[in-house]
mmCIF file of C-alpha atoms in Angstrom:
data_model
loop_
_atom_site.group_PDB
_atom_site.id
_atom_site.type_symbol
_atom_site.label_atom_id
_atom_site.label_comp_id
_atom_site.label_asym_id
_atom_site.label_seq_id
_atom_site.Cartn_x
_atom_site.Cartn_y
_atom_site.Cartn_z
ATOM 1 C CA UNK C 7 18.133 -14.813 -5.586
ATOM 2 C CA UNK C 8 15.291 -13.319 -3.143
ATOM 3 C CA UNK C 9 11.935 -13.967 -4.410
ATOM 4 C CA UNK C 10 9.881 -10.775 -3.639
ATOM 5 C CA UNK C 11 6.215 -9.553 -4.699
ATOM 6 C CA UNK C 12 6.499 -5.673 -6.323
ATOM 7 C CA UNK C 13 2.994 -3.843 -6.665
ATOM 8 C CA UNK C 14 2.493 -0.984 -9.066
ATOM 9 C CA UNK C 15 -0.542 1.441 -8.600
ATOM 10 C CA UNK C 16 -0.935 4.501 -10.740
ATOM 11 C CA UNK C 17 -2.332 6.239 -13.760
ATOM 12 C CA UNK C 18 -2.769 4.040 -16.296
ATOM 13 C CA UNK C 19 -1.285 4.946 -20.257
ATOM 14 C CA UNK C 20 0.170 3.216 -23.476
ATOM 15 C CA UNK C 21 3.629 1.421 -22.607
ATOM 16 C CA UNK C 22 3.377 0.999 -18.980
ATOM 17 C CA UNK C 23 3.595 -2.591 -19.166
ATOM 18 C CA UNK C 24 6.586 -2.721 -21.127
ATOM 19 C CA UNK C 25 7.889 0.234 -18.850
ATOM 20 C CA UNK C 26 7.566 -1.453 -15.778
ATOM 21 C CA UNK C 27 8.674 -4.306 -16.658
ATOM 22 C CA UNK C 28 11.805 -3.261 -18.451
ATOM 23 C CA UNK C 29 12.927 -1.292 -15.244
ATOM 24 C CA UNK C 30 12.343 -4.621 -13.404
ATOM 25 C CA UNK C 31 14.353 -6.223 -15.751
ATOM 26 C CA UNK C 32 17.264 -3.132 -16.017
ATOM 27 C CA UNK C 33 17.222 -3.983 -12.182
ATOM 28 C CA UNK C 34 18.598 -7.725 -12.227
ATOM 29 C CA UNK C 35 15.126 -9.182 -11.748
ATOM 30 C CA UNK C 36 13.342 -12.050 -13.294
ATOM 31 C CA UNK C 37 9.306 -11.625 -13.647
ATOM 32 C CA UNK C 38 7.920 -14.922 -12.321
ATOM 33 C CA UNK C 39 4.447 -14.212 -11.858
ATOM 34 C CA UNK C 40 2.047 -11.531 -12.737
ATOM 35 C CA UNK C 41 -1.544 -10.099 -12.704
ATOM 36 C CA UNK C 42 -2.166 -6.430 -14.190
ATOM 37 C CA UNK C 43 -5.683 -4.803 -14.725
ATOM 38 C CA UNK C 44 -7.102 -1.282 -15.135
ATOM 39 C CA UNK C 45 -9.737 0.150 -13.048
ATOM 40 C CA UNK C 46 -11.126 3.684 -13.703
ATOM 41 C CA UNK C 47 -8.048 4.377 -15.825
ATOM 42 C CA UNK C 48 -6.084 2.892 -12.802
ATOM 43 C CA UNK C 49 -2.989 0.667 -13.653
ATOM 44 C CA UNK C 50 -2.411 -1.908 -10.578
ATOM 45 C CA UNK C 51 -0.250 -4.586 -11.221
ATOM 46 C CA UNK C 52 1.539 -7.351 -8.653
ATOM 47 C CA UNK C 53 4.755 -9.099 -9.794
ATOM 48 C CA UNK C 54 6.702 -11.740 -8.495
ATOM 49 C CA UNK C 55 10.458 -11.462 -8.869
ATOM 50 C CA UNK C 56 13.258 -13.067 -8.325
ATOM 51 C CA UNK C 57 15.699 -10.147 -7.401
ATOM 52 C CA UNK C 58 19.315 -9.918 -6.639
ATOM 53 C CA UNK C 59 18.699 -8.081 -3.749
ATOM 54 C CA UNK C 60 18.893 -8.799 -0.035
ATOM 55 C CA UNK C 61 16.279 -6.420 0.964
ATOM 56 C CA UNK C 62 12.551 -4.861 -0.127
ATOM 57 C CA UNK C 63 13.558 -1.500 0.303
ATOM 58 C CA UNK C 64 16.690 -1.479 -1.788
ATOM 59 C CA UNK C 65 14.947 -3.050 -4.870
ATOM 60 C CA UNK C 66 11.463 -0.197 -4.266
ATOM 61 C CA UNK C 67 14.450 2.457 -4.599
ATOM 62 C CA UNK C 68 15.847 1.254 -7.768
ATOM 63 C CA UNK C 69 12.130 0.645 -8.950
ATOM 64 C CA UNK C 70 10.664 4.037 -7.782
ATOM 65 C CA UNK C 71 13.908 5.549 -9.362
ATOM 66 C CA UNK C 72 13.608 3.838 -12.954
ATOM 67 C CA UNK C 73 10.070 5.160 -13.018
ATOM 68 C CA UNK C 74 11.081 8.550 -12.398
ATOM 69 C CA UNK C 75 13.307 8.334 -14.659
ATOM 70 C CA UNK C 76 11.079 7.345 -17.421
ATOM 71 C CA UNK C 77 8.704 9.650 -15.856
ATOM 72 C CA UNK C 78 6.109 7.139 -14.850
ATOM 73 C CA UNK C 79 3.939 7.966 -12.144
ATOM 74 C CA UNK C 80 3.412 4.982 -10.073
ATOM 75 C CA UNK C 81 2.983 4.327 -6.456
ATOM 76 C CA UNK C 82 5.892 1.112 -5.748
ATOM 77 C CA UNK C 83 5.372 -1.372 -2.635
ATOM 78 C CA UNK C 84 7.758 -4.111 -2.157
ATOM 79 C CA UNK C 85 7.388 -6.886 0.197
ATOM 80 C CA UNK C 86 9.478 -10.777 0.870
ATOM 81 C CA UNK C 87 7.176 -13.130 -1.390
ATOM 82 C CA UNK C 88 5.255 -15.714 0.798
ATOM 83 C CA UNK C 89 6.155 -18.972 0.500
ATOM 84 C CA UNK C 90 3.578 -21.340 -0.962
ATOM 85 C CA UNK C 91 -0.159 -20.167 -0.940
ATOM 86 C CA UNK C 92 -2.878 -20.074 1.257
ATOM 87 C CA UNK C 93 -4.425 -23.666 1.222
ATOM 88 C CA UNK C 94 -1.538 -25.282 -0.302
ATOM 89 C CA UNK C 95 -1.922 -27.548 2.837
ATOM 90 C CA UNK C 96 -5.949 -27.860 2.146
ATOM 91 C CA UNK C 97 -7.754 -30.020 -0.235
ATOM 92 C CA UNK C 98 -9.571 -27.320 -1.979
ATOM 93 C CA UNK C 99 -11.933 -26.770 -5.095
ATOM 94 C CA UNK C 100 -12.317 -23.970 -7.510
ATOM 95 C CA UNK C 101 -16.053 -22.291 -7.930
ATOM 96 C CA UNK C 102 -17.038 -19.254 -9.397
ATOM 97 C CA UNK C 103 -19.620 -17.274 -7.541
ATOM 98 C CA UNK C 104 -22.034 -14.634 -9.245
ATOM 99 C CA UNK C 105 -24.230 -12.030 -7.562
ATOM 100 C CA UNK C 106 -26.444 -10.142 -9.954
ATOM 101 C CA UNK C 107 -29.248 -7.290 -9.011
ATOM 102 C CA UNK C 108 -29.276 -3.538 -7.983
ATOM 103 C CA UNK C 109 -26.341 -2.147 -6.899
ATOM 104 C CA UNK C 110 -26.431 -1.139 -3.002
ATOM 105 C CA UNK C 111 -23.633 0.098 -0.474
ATOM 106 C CA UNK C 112 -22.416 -2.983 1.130
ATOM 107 C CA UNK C 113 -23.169 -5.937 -1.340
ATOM 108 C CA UNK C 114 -19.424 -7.046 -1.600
ATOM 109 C CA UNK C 115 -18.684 -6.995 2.327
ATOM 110 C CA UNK C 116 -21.877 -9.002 2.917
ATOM 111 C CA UNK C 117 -21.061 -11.661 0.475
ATOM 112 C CA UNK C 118 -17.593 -11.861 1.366
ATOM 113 C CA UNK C 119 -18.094 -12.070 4.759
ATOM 114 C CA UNK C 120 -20.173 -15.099 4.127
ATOM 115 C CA UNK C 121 -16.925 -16.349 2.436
ATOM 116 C CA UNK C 122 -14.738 -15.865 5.814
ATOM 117 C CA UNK C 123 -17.121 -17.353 7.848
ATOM 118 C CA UNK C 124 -16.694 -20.566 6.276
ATOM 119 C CA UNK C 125 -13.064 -20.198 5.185
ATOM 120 C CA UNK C 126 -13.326 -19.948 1.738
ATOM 121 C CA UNK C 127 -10.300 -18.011 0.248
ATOM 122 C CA UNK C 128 -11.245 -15.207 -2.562
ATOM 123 C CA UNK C 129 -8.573 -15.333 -5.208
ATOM 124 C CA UNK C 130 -10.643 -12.709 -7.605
ATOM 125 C CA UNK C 131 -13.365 -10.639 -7.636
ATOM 126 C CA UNK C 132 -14.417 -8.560 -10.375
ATOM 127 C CA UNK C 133 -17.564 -5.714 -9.846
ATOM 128 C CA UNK C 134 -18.908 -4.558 -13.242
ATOM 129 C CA UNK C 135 -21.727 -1.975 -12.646
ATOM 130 C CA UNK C 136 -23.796 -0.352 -15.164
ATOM 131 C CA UNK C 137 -24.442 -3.739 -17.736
ATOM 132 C CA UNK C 138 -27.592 -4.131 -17.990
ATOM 133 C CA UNK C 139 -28.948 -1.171 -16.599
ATOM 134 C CA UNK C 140 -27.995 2.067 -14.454
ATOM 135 C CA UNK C 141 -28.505 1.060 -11.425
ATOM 136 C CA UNK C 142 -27.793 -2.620 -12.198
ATOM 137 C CA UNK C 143 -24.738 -4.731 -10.590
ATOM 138 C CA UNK C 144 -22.520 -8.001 -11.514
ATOM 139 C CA UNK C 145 -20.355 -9.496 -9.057
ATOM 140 C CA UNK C 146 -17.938 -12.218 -10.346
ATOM 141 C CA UNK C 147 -15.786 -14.369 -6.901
ATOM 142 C CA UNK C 148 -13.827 -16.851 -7.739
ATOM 143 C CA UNK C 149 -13.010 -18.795 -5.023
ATOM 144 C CA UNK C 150 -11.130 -21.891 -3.391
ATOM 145 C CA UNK C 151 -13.554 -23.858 -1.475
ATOM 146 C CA UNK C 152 -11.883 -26.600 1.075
ATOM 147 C CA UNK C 153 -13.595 -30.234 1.216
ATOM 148 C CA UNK C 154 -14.565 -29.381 4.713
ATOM 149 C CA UNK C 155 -17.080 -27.063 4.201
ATOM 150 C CA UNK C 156 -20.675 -27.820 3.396
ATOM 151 C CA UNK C 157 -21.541 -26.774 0.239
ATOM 152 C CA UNK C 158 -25.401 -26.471 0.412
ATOM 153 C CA UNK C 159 -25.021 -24.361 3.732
ATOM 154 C CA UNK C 160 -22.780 -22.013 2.100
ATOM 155 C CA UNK C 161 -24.986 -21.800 -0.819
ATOM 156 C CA UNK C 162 -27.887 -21.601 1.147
ATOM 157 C CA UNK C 163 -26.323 -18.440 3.157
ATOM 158 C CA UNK C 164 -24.920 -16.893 0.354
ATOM 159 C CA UNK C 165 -28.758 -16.935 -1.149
ATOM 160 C CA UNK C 166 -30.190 -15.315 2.299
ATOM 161 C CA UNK C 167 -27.547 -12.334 1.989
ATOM 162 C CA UNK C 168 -28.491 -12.370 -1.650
ATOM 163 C CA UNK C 169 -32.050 -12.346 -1.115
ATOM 164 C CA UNK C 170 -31.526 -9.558 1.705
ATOM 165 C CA UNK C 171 -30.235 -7.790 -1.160
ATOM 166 C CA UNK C 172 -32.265 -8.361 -4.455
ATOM 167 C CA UNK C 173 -29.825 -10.347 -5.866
ATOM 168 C CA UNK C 174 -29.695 -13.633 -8.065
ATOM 169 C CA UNK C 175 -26.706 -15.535 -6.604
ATOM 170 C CA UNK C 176 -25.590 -18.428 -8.432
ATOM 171 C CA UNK C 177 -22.200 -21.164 -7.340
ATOM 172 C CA UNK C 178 -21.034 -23.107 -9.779
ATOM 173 C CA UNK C 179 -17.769 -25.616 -9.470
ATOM 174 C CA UNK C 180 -15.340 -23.355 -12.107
ATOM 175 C CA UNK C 181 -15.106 -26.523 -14.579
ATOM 176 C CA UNK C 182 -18.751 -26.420 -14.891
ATOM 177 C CA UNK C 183 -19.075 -22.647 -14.997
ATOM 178 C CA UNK C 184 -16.218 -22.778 -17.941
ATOM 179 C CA UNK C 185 -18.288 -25.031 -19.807
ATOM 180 C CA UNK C 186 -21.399 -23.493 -20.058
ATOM 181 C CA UNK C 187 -20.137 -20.324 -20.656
ATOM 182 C CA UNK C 188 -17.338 -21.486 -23.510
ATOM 183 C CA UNK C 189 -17.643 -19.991 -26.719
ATOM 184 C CA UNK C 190 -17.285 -22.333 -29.629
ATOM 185 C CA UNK C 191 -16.407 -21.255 -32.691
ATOM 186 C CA UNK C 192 -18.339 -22.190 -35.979
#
Protein backbone atom coordinates (compact mmCIF):
# COMPACT_ATOMS: atom_id res chain seq x y z
CA UNK A 1 0.00 0.00 0.00
CA UNK A 2 1.18 3.73 -0.98
CA UNK A 3 0.71 6.07 1.77
CA UNK A 4 -0.50 9.38 0.15
CA UNK A 5 -1.91 12.81 1.66
CA UNK A 6 -5.55 13.73 -0.25
CA UNK A 7 -6.77 17.46 0.37
CA UNK A 8 -10.38 18.45 -0.04
CA UNK A 9 -11.32 22.22 -0.50
CA UNK A 10 -14.85 23.26 -1.24
CA UNK A 11 -18.24 24.41 -0.12
CA UNK A 12 -18.93 23.24 2.98
CA UNK A 13 -22.70 21.29 3.80
CA UNK A 14 -24.29 18.47 6.04
CA UNK A 15 -22.68 14.93 5.13
CA UNK A 16 -19.52 15.92 3.56
CA UNK A 17 -17.52 14.21 6.02
CA UNK A 18 -19.14 11.03 5.74
CA UNK A 19 -19.16 11.69 1.84
CA UNK A 20 -15.68 12.08 1.48
CA UNK A 21 -14.72 9.71 3.38
CA UNK A 22 -16.92 6.94 2.13
CA UNK A 23 -15.60 7.60 -1.51
CA UNK A 24 -12.10 7.22 0.06
CA UNK A 25 -13.10 4.20 1.46
CA UNK A 26 -15.30 2.85 -1.92
CA UNK A 27 -11.73 3.53 -3.40
CA UNK A 28 -9.58 0.78 -1.47
CA UNK A 29 -8.16 3.34 0.94
CA UNK A 30 -7.59 3.33 4.61
CA UNK A 31 -7.95 6.94 6.46
CA UNK A 32 -4.84 7.14 8.67
CA UNK A 33 -4.74 10.59 9.61
CA UNK A 34 -6.95 13.56 9.41
CA UNK A 35 -7.62 17.30 10.14
CA UNK A 36 -10.98 18.96 8.73
CA UNK A 37 -12.23 22.57 9.60
CA UNK A 38 -14.60 25.14 8.10
CA UNK A 39 -13.68 28.58 7.25
CA UNK A 40 -16.26 31.07 5.85
CA UNK A 41 -18.51 28.11 5.04
CA UNK A 42 -15.30 26.57 3.47
CA UNK A 43 -14.78 22.73 3.97
CA UNK A 44 -10.81 21.97 3.78
CA UNK A 45 -9.81 18.81 4.92
CA UNK A 46 -6.18 16.78 4.56
CA UNK A 47 -6.18 12.95 4.83
CA UNK A 48 -3.65 10.50 4.99
CA UNK A 49 -4.28 7.24 3.19
CA UNK A 50 -3.01 4.27 2.65
CA UNK A 51 -4.14 3.57 -1.04
CA UNK A 52 -3.84 0.70 -3.36
CA UNK A 53 -2.61 2.74 -5.89
CA UNK A 54 0.78 3.24 -7.51
CA UNK A 55 0.27 6.76 -8.43
CA UNK A 56 -1.37 10.38 -7.10
CA UNK A 57 -3.09 10.98 -10.13
CA UNK A 58 -4.92 7.71 -10.52
CA UNK A 59 -6.35 7.79 -6.92
CA UNK A 60 -7.43 12.17 -7.53
CA UNK A 61 -9.42 10.56 -10.61
CA UNK A 62 -11.29 8.02 -8.73
CA UNK A 63 -11.70 10.72 -5.88
CA UNK A 64 -12.74 13.69 -8.13
CA UNK A 65 -15.06 11.06 -9.88
CA UNK A 66 -16.88 9.70 -6.60
CA UNK A 67 -17.57 13.32 -5.77
CA UNK A 68 -19.16 13.98 -8.92
CA UNK A 69 -20.93 11.36 -8.61
CA UNK A 70 -22.44 12.19 -5.36
CA UNK A 71 -22.47 15.62 -6.64
CA UNK A 72 -20.04 17.12 -4.22
CA UNK A 73 -18.28 20.05 -5.21
CA UNK A 74 -14.81 19.83 -4.03
CA UNK A 75 -11.51 20.87 -5.34
CA UNK A 76 -9.14 17.19 -4.93
CA UNK A 77 -5.14 17.43 -4.67
CA UNK A 78 -3.22 14.35 -4.20
CA UNK A 79 0.34 14.14 -3.40
CA UNK A 80 3.12 10.90 -2.10
CA UNK A 81 2.83 11.36 1.85
CA UNK A 82 6.22 12.55 3.36
CA UNK A 83 7.90 10.35 5.32
CA UNK A 84 8.27 11.25 8.99
CA UNK A 85 7.76 15.01 9.97
CA UNK A 86 9.58 17.99 10.03
CA UNK A 87 11.78 17.86 13.26
CA UNK A 88 11.40 14.28 13.80
CA UNK A 89 15.29 14.50 13.83
CA UNK A 90 15.11 17.71 16.37
CA UNK A 91 14.59 17.79 20.02
CA UNK A 92 11.66 20.04 19.99
CA UNK A 93 8.95 21.52 22.45
CA UNK A 94 5.35 22.38 22.03
CA UNK A 95 4.18 26.23 22.91
CA UNK A 96 1.23 27.95 22.10
CA UNK A 97 1.64 31.50 20.98
CA UNK A 98 -1.20 34.26 21.26
CA UNK A 99 -1.32 37.68 19.62
CA UNK A 100 -4.26 39.77 20.69
CA UNK A 101 -5.10 43.64 19.58
CA UNK A 102 -6.53 45.47 16.45
CA UNK A 103 -6.64 43.75 13.49
CA UNK A 104 -4.13 45.25 10.72
CA UNK A 105 -2.98 43.96 7.15
CA UNK A 106 0.09 42.05 7.80
CA UNK A 107 -0.07 40.86 11.54
CA UNK A 108 0.22 37.06 10.63
CA UNK A 109 3.29 37.45 8.10
CA UNK A 110 5.11 39.58 10.70
CA UNK A 111 4.73 37.14 13.46
CA UNK A 112 5.40 34.26 11.44
CA UNK A 113 8.26 35.49 9.98
CA UNK A 114 9.67 35.90 13.40
CA UNK A 115 8.92 32.11 13.61
CA UNK A 116 11.22 31.27 10.38
CA UNK A 117 13.85 33.27 11.45
CA UNK A 118 14.51 31.17 14.30
CA UNK A 119 13.25 27.86 12.89
CA UNK A 120 10.36 27.30 14.72
CA UNK A 121 7.87 25.07 12.74
CA UNK A 122 3.99 26.31 12.81
CA UNK A 123 1.83 23.24 13.04
CA UNK A 124 -1.57 25.51 13.55
CA UNK A 125 -2.71 28.73 13.46
CA UNK A 126 -6.10 29.79 14.03
CA UNK A 127 -7.24 33.85 13.31
CA UNK A 128 -10.59 34.62 15.01
CA UNK A 129 -11.54 38.30 14.28
CA UNK A 130 -14.43 40.12 15.53
CA UNK A 131 -14.41 38.63 19.57
CA UNK A 132 -14.24 41.16 21.50
CA UNK A 133 -14.84 43.92 19.36
CA UNK A 134 -15.12 44.97 15.51
CA UNK A 135 -12.08 45.78 14.80
CA UNK A 136 -10.51 43.45 17.40
CA UNK A 137 -8.10 40.33 16.50
CA UNK A 138 -6.97 36.81 18.18
CA UNK A 139 -4.21 34.94 16.82
CA UNK A 140 -3.72 31.38 18.22
CA UNK A 141 0.23 29.51 16.79
CA UNK A 142 0.96 26.56 18.00
CA UNK A 143 4.26 25.75 17.46
CA UNK A 144 7.34 23.26 17.79
CA UNK A 145 10.16 25.07 19.26
CA UNK A 146 13.76 23.14 18.95
CA UNK A 147 16.14 23.19 22.19
CA UNK A 148 18.46 25.29 20.17
CA UNK A 149 16.77 28.31 20.08
CA UNK A 150 16.75 30.93 22.77
CA UNK A 151 13.64 31.30 24.19
CA UNK A 152 13.77 34.85 25.75
CA UNK A 153 15.14 36.24 22.31
CA UNK A 154 12.32 34.82 20.51
CA UNK A 155 9.96 36.08 23.01
CA UNK A 156 11.55 39.21 23.21
CA UNK A 157 11.18 39.66 19.19
CA UNK A 158 7.95 38.34 18.98
CA UNK A 159 6.95 41.29 21.68
CA UNK A 160 8.79 44.10 19.38
CA UNK A 161 6.63 42.93 16.23
CA UNK A 162 3.79 42.80 18.69
CA UNK A 163 4.37 46.06 20.10
CA UNK A 164 4.92 47.47 16.40
CA UNK A 165 1.51 46.33 16.12
CA UNK A 166 -0.68 47.01 19.29
CA UNK A 167 -0.73 43.70 20.24
CA UNK A 168 -0.51 41.67 23.63
CA UNK A 169 1.66 38.66 22.69
CA UNK A 170 1.89 36.02 25.14
CA UNK A 171 4.25 32.22 24.78
CA UNK A 172 3.42 29.77 26.88
CA UNK A 173 5.03 25.96 26.86
CA UNK A 174 1.45 24.08 25.57
CA UNK A 175 1.37 21.94 28.97
CA UNK A 176 1.23 25.09 30.83
CA UNK A 177 -1.11 26.89 28.46
CA UNK A 178 -3.51 23.58 28.77
CA UNK A 179 -3.55 23.98 32.33
CA UNK A 180 -4.53 27.27 32.92
CA UNK A 181 -6.97 27.31 30.46
CA UNK A 182 -8.68 23.65 31.46
CA UNK A 183 -12.12 23.69 32.33
CA UNK A 184 -13.05 21.67 35.34
CA UNK A 185 -16.19 20.55 35.85
CA UNK A 186 -18.16 21.00 39.21
Amino acid sequence: MQKFTASFLGRDCPGVVATVSRIIEDSGCNIEEVTQTILSGEFAAIFVVAAPEKNAETLRSKLSAGLESAKVDLSVLVRPAIKGQWGTDLHCEPFVVTADGPDKPGLIAAMSRVFAQHGVNIESLKAILGEGGNNHALFVFEVMVPDSVDMGRLRRELDCEGQKRDLRVSAQHRDIFEAVHRVNSF
